[in-house]
Amino acid sequence: MRKKVKNTIVVLLILTLGIFTALLAYLYFFAPEGGILSRNQDLTGEWTADLDMTEHAAVTALGWLQDIEAVSISLEDMEDYMRGLTIQVNLTFAQTARSEGTFHCYVVPESYDACNQAAYEAFAAAFQSLLVERLRIAGYTGNMDAESVEALVTKTFGMSTVDYLMSCAPALLPPLEELQAGYDGSGTYRTADGILTRQFDADDAVTVKAENYIRKDFSLILIEEDGSVYSGFFSDGEPMRYTLKQAQTPATEN
């Protein structure tokens, strides 16, 4: 009788261990994001983030335009002209062991150039609008549609409105080198308890950056850096957000 009870206990223990092992395997390999022992810490893939330049460009442009006499424009108006100015940052992770691996991050130069061009085109639109207002105040009675105003600017300054603003007005965006100094780099990373620690390798120097992050579906949201609010460029107070590129699906054709 005792032997039978002992065998029964052993069988129950084996079954319990088997069930527990199967549960852990399921949670590790198949559980949704956020589950116990989920693969949420695996950041492998290409991620992209957009640095919002709207406020920076609008404030800079506004300071210059306010020197034009007898006209006025608010920061809100200028931001409406500058809406949607972003610079792309790419971040690639390659996991080499559980919760650790290598990374490479860089500001996309072509994105910077496109953003800079768009910023000055928006600046030119605001400048021409204020110029029309100033001409009306001065009693000018000629044609003041967009084409005529552009022709007037070209005749006066010997160049287009965009070229004139690029040569005479302050830079609307931070220098590319400044952004690259803040975001570009390669090295190794570790993740633990919601902390992404990136160790940047730069020549002989090594920079360690500890970042609090949240992984939500296909988004990587960086909230804090070394215990302080993240120093990236935000849009309306939003934290720095990277999106997994593989998760982006192309638009379907009609």
PDB file of C-alpha atoms in Angstrom:
ATOM      1  CA  MET A   1       0.000   0.000   0.000  1.00  0.00           C
ATOM      2  CA  ARG A   2       2.789   2.436   0.931  1.00  0.00           C
ATOM      3  CA  LYS A   3       4.600   1.605  -2.282  1.00  0.00           C
ATOM      4  CA  LYS A   4       1.463   2.338  -4.288  1.00  0.00           C
ATOM      5  CA  VAL A   5       1.002   5.713  -2.558  1.00  0.00           C
ATOM      6  CA  LYS A   6       4.663   6.560  -3.115  1.00  0.00           C
ATOM      7  CA  ASN A   7       4.406   5.710  -6.823  1.00  0.00           C
ATOM      8  CA  THR A   8       1.275   7.842  -7.105  1.00  0.00           C
ATOM      9  CA  ILE A   9       3.055  10.832  -5.511  1.00  0.00           C
ATOM     10  CA  VAL A  10       6.032  10.415  -7.849  1.00  0.00           C
ATOM     11  CA  VAL A  11       3.728  10.302 -10.885  1.00  0.00           C
ATOM     12  CA  LEU A  12       1.890  13.434  -9.706  1.00  0.00           C
ATOM     13  CA  LEU A  13       5.201  15.262  -9.194  1.00  0.00           C
ATOM     14  CA  ILE A  14       6.376  14.325 -12.678  1.00  0.00           C
ATOM     15  CA  LEU A  15       3.079  15.434 -14.205  1.00  0.00           C
ATOM     16  CA  THR A  16       3.214  18.710 -12.252  1.00  0.00           C
ATOM     17  CA  LEU A  17       6.781  19.401 -13.387  1.00  0.00           C
ATOM     18  CA  GLY A  18       5.836  18.561 -16.957  1.00  0.00           C
ATOM     19  CA  ILE A  19       2.865  20.922 -16.906  1.00  0.00           C
ATOM     20  CA  PHE A  20       4.929  23.680 -15.297  1.00  0.00           C
ATOM     21  CA  THR A  21       7.699  23.266 -17.880  1.00  0.00           C
ATOM     22  CA  ALA A  22       5.186  23.355 -20.722  1.00  0.00           C
ATOM     23  CA  LEU A  23       3.621  26.510 -19.246  1.00  0.00           C
ATOM     24  CA  LEU A  24       6.994  28.252 -19.025  1.00  0.00           C
ATOM     25  CA  ALA A  25       7.791  27.250 -22.600  1.00  0.00           C
ATOM     26  CA  TYR A  26       4.454  28.645 -23.790  1.00  0.00           C
ATOM     27  CA  LEU A  27       4.917  31.900 -21.887  1.00  0.00           C
ATOM     28  CA  TYR A  28       8.419  32.333 -23.268  1.00  0.00           C
ATOM     29  CA  PHE A  29       7.737  31.512 -26.901  1.00  0.00           C
ATOM     30  CA  PHE A  30       4.061  32.272 -27.479  1.00  0.00           C
ATOM     31  CA  ALA A  31       2.712  34.583 -24.782  1.00  0.00           C
ATOM     32  CA  PRO A  32       1.600  38.032 -25.976  1.00  0.00           C
ATOM     33  CA  GLU A  33       3.667  41.137 -25.197  1.00  0.00           C
ATOM     34  CA  GLY A  34       3.796  41.884 -21.497  1.00  0.00           C
ATOM     35  CA  GLY A  35       3.244  38.275 -20.353  1.00  0.00           C
ATOM     36  CA  ILE A  36       5.446  36.505 -17.812  1.00  0.00           C
ATOM     37  CA  LEU A  37       8.824  35.759 -19.374  1.00  0.00           C
ATOM     38  CA  SER A  38       7.586  37.162 -22.694  1.00  0.00           C
ATOM     39  CA  ARG A  39      10.107  38.019 -25.384  1.00  0.00           C
ATOM     40  CA  ASN A  40       9.374  41.707 -24.888  1.00  0.00           C
ATOM     41  CA  GLN A  41      13.051  42.342 -24.203  1.00  0.00           C
ATOM     42  CA  ASP A  42      14.082  41.157 -27.677  1.00  0.00           C
ATOM     43  CA  LEU A  43      14.540  44.420 -29.581  1.00  0.00           C
ATOM     44  CA  THR A  44      15.970  42.829 -32.724  1.00  0.00           C
ATOM     45  CA  GLY A  45      15.097  44.751 -35.871  1.00  0.00           C
ATOM     46  CA  GLU A  46      15.173  48.169 -37.487  1.00  0.00           C
ATOM     47  CA  TRP A  47      13.408  50.989 -35.659  1.00  0.00           C
ATOM     48  CA  THR A  48      12.737  54.538 -36.788  1.00  0.00           C
ATOM     49  CA  ALA A  49      11.813  57.739 -34.960  1.00  0.00           C
ATOM     50  CA  ASP A  50      10.873  61.239 -36.137  1.00  0.00           C
ATOM     51  CA  LEU A  51      12.448  64.258 -34.453  1.00  0.00           C
ATOM     52  CA  ASP A  52       9.851  67.055 -34.519  1.00  0.00           C
ATOM     53  CA  MET A  53      11.470  70.306 -35.638  1.00  0.00           C
ATOM     54  CA  THR A  54       8.244  72.352 -35.807  1.00  0.00           C
ATOM     55  CA  GLU A  55       8.672  74.370 -32.623  1.00  0.00           C
ATOM     56  CA  HIS A  56      12.399  74.957 -33.111  1.00  0.00           C
ATOM     57  CA  ALA A  57      11.947  76.218 -36.671  1.00  0.00           C
ATOM     58  CA  ALA A  58       8.849  78.278 -35.833  1.00  0.00           C
ATOM     59  CA  VAL A  59      10.485  80.094 -32.905  1.00  0.00           C
ATOM     60  CA  THR A  60      13.586  80.885 -34.967  1.00  0.00           C
ATOM     61  CA  ALA A  61      11.592  82.156 -37.945  1.00  0.00           C
ATOM     62  CA  LEU A  62       9.248  84.180 -35.743  1.00  0.00           C
ATOM     63  CA  GLY A  63      12.134  86.008 -34.094  1.00  0.00           C
ATOM     64  CA  TRP A  64      13.392  87.128 -37.489  1.00  0.00           C
ATOM     65  CA  LEU A  65      10.005  88.041 -38.976  1.00  0.00           C
ATOM     66  CA  GLN A  66       9.045  90.158 -35.976  1.00  0.00           C
ATOM     67  CA  ASP A  67      11.613  92.714 -37.129  1.00  0.00           C
ATOM     68  CA  ILE A  68       9.406  93.530 -40.135  1.00  0.00           C
ATOM     69  CA  GLU A  69       7.599  96.762 -39.302  1.00  0.00           C
ATOM     70  CA  ALA A  70       3.812  97.194 -39.145  1.00  0.00           C
ATOM     71  CA  VAL A  71       2.990  93.487 -39.402  1.00  0.00           C
ATOM     72  CA  SER A  72       2.409  90.855 -36.751  1.00  0.00           C
ATOM     73  CA  ILE A  73       2.350  87.084 -36.592  1.00  0.00           C
ATOM     74  CA  SER A  74       1.914  84.773 -33.607  1.00  0.00           C
ATOM     75  CA  LEU A  75       3.882  81.651 -32.728  1.00  0.00           C
ATOM     76  CA  GLU A  76       0.722  79.609 -33.324  1.00  0.00           C
ATOM     77  CA  ASP A  77       0.418  81.050 -36.832  1.00  0.00           C
ATOM     78  CA  MET A  78       4.049  80.306 -37.555  1.00  0.00           C
ATOM     79  CA  GLU A  79       3.697  76.738 -36.273  1.00  0.00           C
ATOM     80  CA  ASP A  80       0.779  76.287 -38.666  1.00  0.00           C
ATOM     81  CA  TYR A  81       3.140  77.154 -41.521  1.00  0.00           C
ATOM     82  CA  MET A  82       5.844  74.850 -40.152  1.00  0.00           C
ATOM     83  CA  ARG A  83       3.607  71.883 -39.290  1.00  0.00           C
ATOM     84  CA  GLY A  84       5.003  68.415 -39.973  1.00  0.00           C
ATOM     85  CA  LEU A  85       8.733  69.177 -39.969  1.00  0.00           C
ATOM     86  CA  THR A  86      10.507  65.976 -38.925  1.00  0.00           C
ATOM     87  CA  ILE A  87      13.950  64.411 -39.193  1.00  0.00           C
ATOM     88  CA  GLN A  88      14.297  60.637 -39.242  1.00  0.00           C
ATOM     89  CA  VAL A  89      16.509  58.678 -36.856  1.00  0.00           C
ATOM     90  CA  ASN A  90      17.172  54.982 -37.500  1.00  0.00           C
ATOM     91  CA  LEU A  91      18.029  52.554 -34.704  1.00  0.00           C
ATOM     92  CA  THR A  92      18.963  48.916 -35.331  1.00  0.00           C
ATOM     93  CA  PHE A  93      19.239  46.231 -32.637  1.00  0.00           C
ATOM     94  CA  ALA A  94      20.803  42.780 -33.090  1.00  0.00           C
ATOM     95  CA  GLN A  95      20.345  40.433 -30.139  1.00  0.00           C
ATOM     96  CA  THR A  96      23.386  38.279 -29.399  1.00  0.00           C
ATOM     97  CA  ALA A  97      22.197  36.762 -26.098  1.00  0.00           C
ATOM     98  CA  ARG A  98      19.070  36.999 -23.992  1.00  0.00           C
ATOM     99  CA  SER A  99      18.480  40.661 -23.032  1.00  0.00           C
ATOM    100  CA  GLU A 100      21.655  41.920 -24.716  1.00  0.00           C
ATOM    101  CA  GLY A 101      23.187  42.593 -28.101  1.00  0.00           C
ATOM    102  CA  THR A 102      24.538  45.307 -30.374  1.00  0.00           C
ATOM    103  CA  PHE A 103      22.987  48.483 -31.782  1.00  0.00           C
ATOM    104  CA  HIS A 104      23.603  51.134 -34.415  1.00  0.00           C
ATOM    105  CA  CYS A 105      21.845  54.515 -34.454  1.00  0.00           C
ATOM    106  CA  TYR A 106      22.094  57.438 -36.887  1.00  0.00           C
ATOM    107  CA  VAL A 107      20.312  60.538 -38.133  1.00  0.00           C
ATOM    108  CA  VAL A 108      19.327  60.080 -41.793  1.00  0.00           C
ATOM    109  CA  PRO A 109      21.139  62.899 -43.687  1.00  0.00           C
ATOM    110  CA  GLU A 110      18.660  62.860 -46.581  1.00  0.00           C
ATOM    111  CA  SER A 111      15.827  63.316 -44.098  1.00  0.00           C
ATOM    112  CA  TYR A 112      17.633  66.304 -42.586  1.00  0.00           C
ATOM    113  CA  ASP A 113      18.070  67.915 -46.018  1.00  0.00           C
ATOM    114  CA  ALA A 114      14.407  67.361 -46.913  1.00  0.00           C
ATOM    115  CA  CYS A 115      13.268  68.794 -43.575  1.00  0.00           C
ATOM    116  CA  ASN A 116      15.501  71.835 -43.989  1.00  0.00           C
ATOM    117  CA  GLN A 117      14.130  72.496 -47.480  1.00  0.00           C
ATOM    118  CA  ALA A 118      10.533  72.112 -46.261  1.00  0.00           C
ATOM    119  CA  ALA A 119      11.221  74.464 -43.346  1.00  0.00           C
ATOM    120  CA  TYR A 120      12.470  77.239 -45.635  1.00  0.00           C
ATOM    121  CA  GLU A 121       9.601  76.739 -48.072  1.00  0.00           C
ATOM    122  CA  ALA A 122       7.173  77.174 -45.168  1.00  0.00           C
ATOM    123  CA  PHE A 123       9.200  80.158 -44.002  1.00  0.00           C
ATOM    124  CA  ALA A 124       8.964  81.666 -47.506  1.00  0.00           C
ATOM    125  CA  ALA A 125       5.166  81.264 -47.494  1.00  0.00           C
ATOM    126  CA  ALA A 126       4.914  83.128 -44.183  1.00  0.00           C
ATOM    127  CA  PHE A 127       7.353  85.797 -45.374  1.00  0.00           C
ATOM    128  CA  GLN A 128       5.373  86.390 -48.579  1.00  0.00           C
ATOM    129  CA  SER A 129       2.120  86.629 -46.642  1.00  0.00           C
ATOM    130  CA  LEU A 130       3.593  89.299 -44.384  1.00  0.00           C
ATOM    131  CA  LEU A 131       5.130  91.048 -47.386  1.00  0.00           C
ATOM    132  CA  VAL A 132       1.713  91.304 -49.023  1.00  0.00           C
ATOM    133  CA  GLU A 133       0.301  92.806 -45.836  1.00  0.00           C
ATOM    134  CA  ARG A 134       3.183  95.279 -45.644  1.00  0.00           C
ATOM    135  CA  LEU A 135       2.737  96.306 -49.318  1.00  0.00           C
ATOM    136  CA  ARG A 136      -0.958  96.928 -48.795  1.00  0.00           C
ATOM    137  CA  ILE A 137      -0.228  99.115 -45.781  1.00  0.00           C
ATOM    138  CA  ALA A 138       2.263 101.037 -47.918  1.00  0.00           C
ATOM    139  CA  GLY A 139      -0.402 101.609 -50.599  1.00  0.00           C
ATOM    140  CA  TYR A 140       0.934  99.232 -53.253  1.00  0.00           C
ATOM    141  CA  THR A 141      -1.776  98.558 -55.862  1.00  0.00           C
ATOM    142  CA  GLY A 142      -0.066  96.037 -58.120  1.00  0.00           C
ATOM    143  CA  ASN A 143      -0.939  92.370 -58.488  1.00  0.00           C
ATOM    144  CA  MET A 144      -0.118  90.478 -55.296  1.00  0.00           C
ATOM    145  CA  ASP A 145      -0.835  86.841 -56.097  1.00  0.00           C
ATOM    146  CA  ALA A 146       1.831  84.280 -55.135  1.00  0.00           C
ATOM    147  CA  GLU A 147       3.535  84.308 -58.537  1.00  0.00           C
ATOM    148  CA  SER A 148       3.671  88.121 -58.705  1.00  0.00           C
ATOM    149  CA  VAL A 149       5.030  88.420 -55.153  1.00  0.00           C
ATOM    150  CA  GLU A 150       7.718  85.834 -55.921  1.00  0.00           C
ATOM    151  CA  ALA A 151       8.678  87.774 -59.064  1.00  0.00           C
ATOM    152  CA  LEU A 152       8.870  90.969 -56.993  1.00  0.00           C
ATOM    153  CA  VAL A 153      11.169  89.304 -54.437  1.00  0.00           C
ATOM    154  CA  THR A 154      13.379  87.879 -57.179  1.00  0.00           C
ATOM    155  CA  LYS A 155      13.639  91.293 -58.862  1.00  0.00           C
ATOM    156  CA  THR A 156      14.418  93.038 -55.569  1.00  0.00           C
ATOM    157  CA  PHE A 157      16.948  90.611 -54.101  1.00  0.00           C
ATOM    158  CA  GLY A 158      18.192  88.867 -57.219  1.00  0.00           C
ATOM    159  CA  MET A 159      17.155  85.444 -55.917  1.00  0.00           C
ATOM    160  CA  SER A 160      14.084  83.431 -54.943  1.00  0.00           C
ATOM    161  CA  THR A 161      12.370  83.906 -51.590  1.00  0.00           C
ATOM    162  CA  VAL A 162      13.691  80.563 -50.336  1.00  0.00           C
ATOM    163  CA  ASP A 163      17.264  81.355 -51.415  1.00  0.00           C
ATOM    164  CA  TYR A 164      17.018  84.834 -49.882  1.00  0.00           C
ATOM    165  CA  LEU A 165      15.873  83.459 -46.525  1.00  0.00           C
ATOM    166  CA  MET A 166      18.526  80.740 -46.568  1.00  0.00           C
ATOM    167  CA  SER A 167      21.236  83.348 -47.106  1.00  0.00           C
ATOM    168  CA  CYS A 168      19.964  86.144 -44.841  1.00  0.00           C
ATOM    169  CA  ALA A 169      17.798  84.602 -42.118  1.00  0.00           C
ATOM    170  CA  PRO A 170      19.094  82.450 -39.230  1.00  0.00           C
ATOM    171  CA  ALA A 171      19.307  78.676 -39.579  1.00  0.00           C
ATOM    172  CA  LEU A 172      15.907  77.153 -38.857  1.00  0.00           C
ATOM    173  CA  LEU A 173      17.207  73.737 -37.772  1.00  0.00           C
ATOM    174  CA  PRO A 174      19.968  72.710 -35.376  1.00  0.00           C
ATOM    175  CA  PRO A 175      23.171  71.825 -37.274  1.00  0.00           C
ATOM    176  CA  LEU A 176      23.230  68.270 -38.569  1.00  0.00           C
ATOM    177  CA  GLU A 177      26.474  67.724 -36.655  1.00  0.00           C
ATOM    178  CA  GLU A 178      24.716  68.639 -33.394  1.00  0.00           C
ATOM    179  CA  LEU A 179      21.977  66.076 -33.996  1.00  0.00           C
ATOM    180  CA  GLN A 180      24.522  63.454 -35.012  1.00  0.00           C
ATOM    181  CA  ALA A 181      26.460  64.089 -31.812  1.00  0.00           C
ATOM    182  CA  GLY A 182      23.287  63.409 -29.817  1.00  0.00           C
ATOM    183  CA  TYR A 183      21.991  60.355 -31.688  1.00  0.00           C
ATOM    184  CA  ASP A 184      24.639  58.728 -33.887  1.00  0.00           C
ATOM    185  CA  GLY A 185      26.638  55.837 -32.507  1.00  0.00           C
ATOM    186  CA  SER A 186      27.152  52.095 -32.231  1.00  0.00           C
ATOM    187  CA  GLY A 187      27.875  49.775 -29.355  1.00  0.00           C
ATOM    188  CA  THR A 188      26.290  47.178 -27.106  1.00  0.00           C
ATOM    189  CA  TYR A 189      23.066  47.143 -25.121  1.00  0.00           C
ATOM    190  CA  ARG A 190      21.401  45.333 -22.240  1.00  0.00           C
ATOM    191  CA  THR A 191      17.777  45.337 -21.095  1.00  0.00           C
ATOM    192  CA  ALA A 192      16.520  44.613 -17.586  1.00  0.00           C
ATOM    193  CA  ASP A 193      13.405  45.687 -15.667  1.00  0.00           C
ATOM    194  CA  GLY A 194      12.387  48.271 -18.232  1.00  0.00           C
ATOM    195  CA  ILE A 195      15.854  49.814 -18.460  1.00  0.00           C
ATOM    196  CA  LEU A 196      17.628  49.946 -21.808  1.00  0.00           C
ATOM    197  CA  THR A 197      21.364  50.464 -21.218  1.00  0.00           C
ATOM    198  CA  ARG A 198      23.288  51.424 -24.333  1.00  0.00           C
ATOM    199  CA  GLN A 199      27.074  51.576 -24.268  1.00  0.00           C
ATOM    200  CA  PHE A 200      28.345  53.769 -27.105  1.00  0.00           C
ATOM    201  CA  ASP A 201      31.759  53.033 -28.589  1.00  0.00           C
ATOM    202  CA  ALA A 202      33.454  56.146 -29.963  1.00  0.00           C
ATOM    203  CA  ASP A 203      37.141  55.819 -30.795  1.00  0.00           C
ATOM    204  CA  ASP A 204      38.869  55.249 -27.444  1.00  0.00           C
ATOM    205  CA  ALA A 205      36.017  56.733 -25.411  1.00  0.00           C
ATOM    206  CA  VAL A 206      33.011  54.780 -24.167  1.00  0.00           C
ATOM    207  CA  THR A 207      29.743  56.481 -23.261  1.00  0.00           C
ATOM    208  CA  VAL A 208      27.106  54.630 -21.245  1.00  0.00           C
ATOM    209  CA  LYS A 209      23.504  55.787 -21.497  1.00  0.00           C
ATOM    210  CA  ALA A 210      20.787  54.218 -19.311  1.00  0.00           C
ATOM    211  CA  GLU A 211      17.304  54.808 -20.723  1.00  0.00           C
ATOM    212  CA  ASN A 212      13.934  53.950 -19.231  1.00  0.00           C
ATOM    213  CA  TYR A 213      11.725  52.546 -21.949  1.00  0.00           C
ATOM    214  CA  ILE A 214       8.331  51.004 -22.566  1.00  0.00           C
ATOM    215  CA  ARG A 215       7.823  48.364 -25.261  1.00  0.00           C
ATOM    216  CA  LYS A 216       4.242  48.564 -26.509  1.00  0.00           C
ATOM    217  CA  ASP A 217       3.460  46.344 -29.475  1.00  0.00           C
ATOM    218  CA  PHE A 218       5.685  47.703 -32.248  1.00  0.00           C
ATOM    219  CA  SER A 219       6.704  50.898 -30.445  1.00  0.00           C
ATOM    220  CA  LEU A 220       9.759  51.531 -28.272  1.00  0.00           C
ATOM    221  CA  ILE A 221       9.106  54.575 -26.086  1.00  0.00           C
ATOM    222  CA  LEU A 222      12.082  56.189 -24.346  1.00  0.00           C
ATOM    223  CA  ILE A 223      10.934  58.120 -21.267  1.00  0.00           C
ATOM    224  CA  GLU A 224      13.979  58.855 -19.129  1.00  0.00           C
ATOM    225  CA  GLU A 225      17.715  59.026 -19.716  1.00  0.00           C
ATOM    226  CA  ASP A 226      20.053  58.467 -16.767  1.00  0.00           C
ATOM    227  CA  GLY A 227      17.266  59.352 -14.321  1.00  0.00           C
ATOM    228  CA  SER A 228      16.182  62.591 -16.036  1.00  0.00           C
ATOM    229  CA  VAL A 229      13.586  63.380 -18.688  1.00  0.00           C
ATOM    230  CA  TYR A 230      14.769  62.135 -22.073  1.00  0.00           C
ATOM    231  CA  SER A 231      16.686  64.818 -23.967  1.00  0.00           C
ATOM    232  CA  GLY A 232      15.342  64.050 -27.440  1.00  0.00           C
ATOM    233  CA  PHE A 233      13.144  66.351 -29.529  1.00  0.00           C
ATOM    234  CA  PHE A 234       9.515  65.903 -28.604  1.00  0.00           C
ATOM    235  CA  SER A 235       6.234  66.641 -30.378  1.00  0.00           C
ATOM    236  CA  ASP A 236       3.701  68.321 -28.068  1.00  0.00           C
ATOM    237  CA  GLY A 237       5.413  66.880 -25.001  1.00  0.00           C
ATOM    238  CA  GLU A 238       5.389  63.312 -26.328  1.00  0.00           C
ATOM    239  CA  PRO A 239       8.353  61.060 -25.408  1.00  0.00           C
ATOM    240  CA  MET A 240      10.830  59.774 -27.965  1.00  0.00           C
ATOM    241  CA  ARG A 241       9.120  56.946 -29.847  1.00  0.00           C
ATOM    242  CA  TYR A 242      10.741  54.442 -32.200  1.00  0.00           C
ATOM    243  CA  THR A 243       8.583  52.251 -34.441  1.00  0.00           C
ATOM    244  CA  LEU A 244       9.636  48.816 -35.652  1.00  0.00           C
ATOM    245  CA  LYS A 245      10.042  49.074 -39.426  1.00  0.00           C
ATOM    246  CA  GLN A 246       9.014  45.498 -40.140  1.00  0.00           C
ATOM    247  CA  ALA A 247       5.666  46.280 -38.537  1.00  0.00           C
ATOM    248  CA  GLN A 248       4.906  48.984 -41.081  1.00  0.00           C
ATOM    249  CA  THR A 249       2.729  47.590 -43.851  1.00  0.00           C
ATOM    250  CA  PRO A 250       2.507  49.260 -47.258  1.00  0.00           C
ATOM    251  CA  ALA A 251      -0.737  50.966 -48.176  1.00  0.00           C
ATOM    252  CA  THR A 252      -3.064  48.757 -50.200  1.00  0.00           C
ATOM    253  CA  GLU A 253      -3.940  49.833 -53.685  1.00  0.00           C
ATOM    254  CA  ASN A 254      -7.539  50.658 -54.474  1.00  0.00           C
TER     255      ASN A 254
END
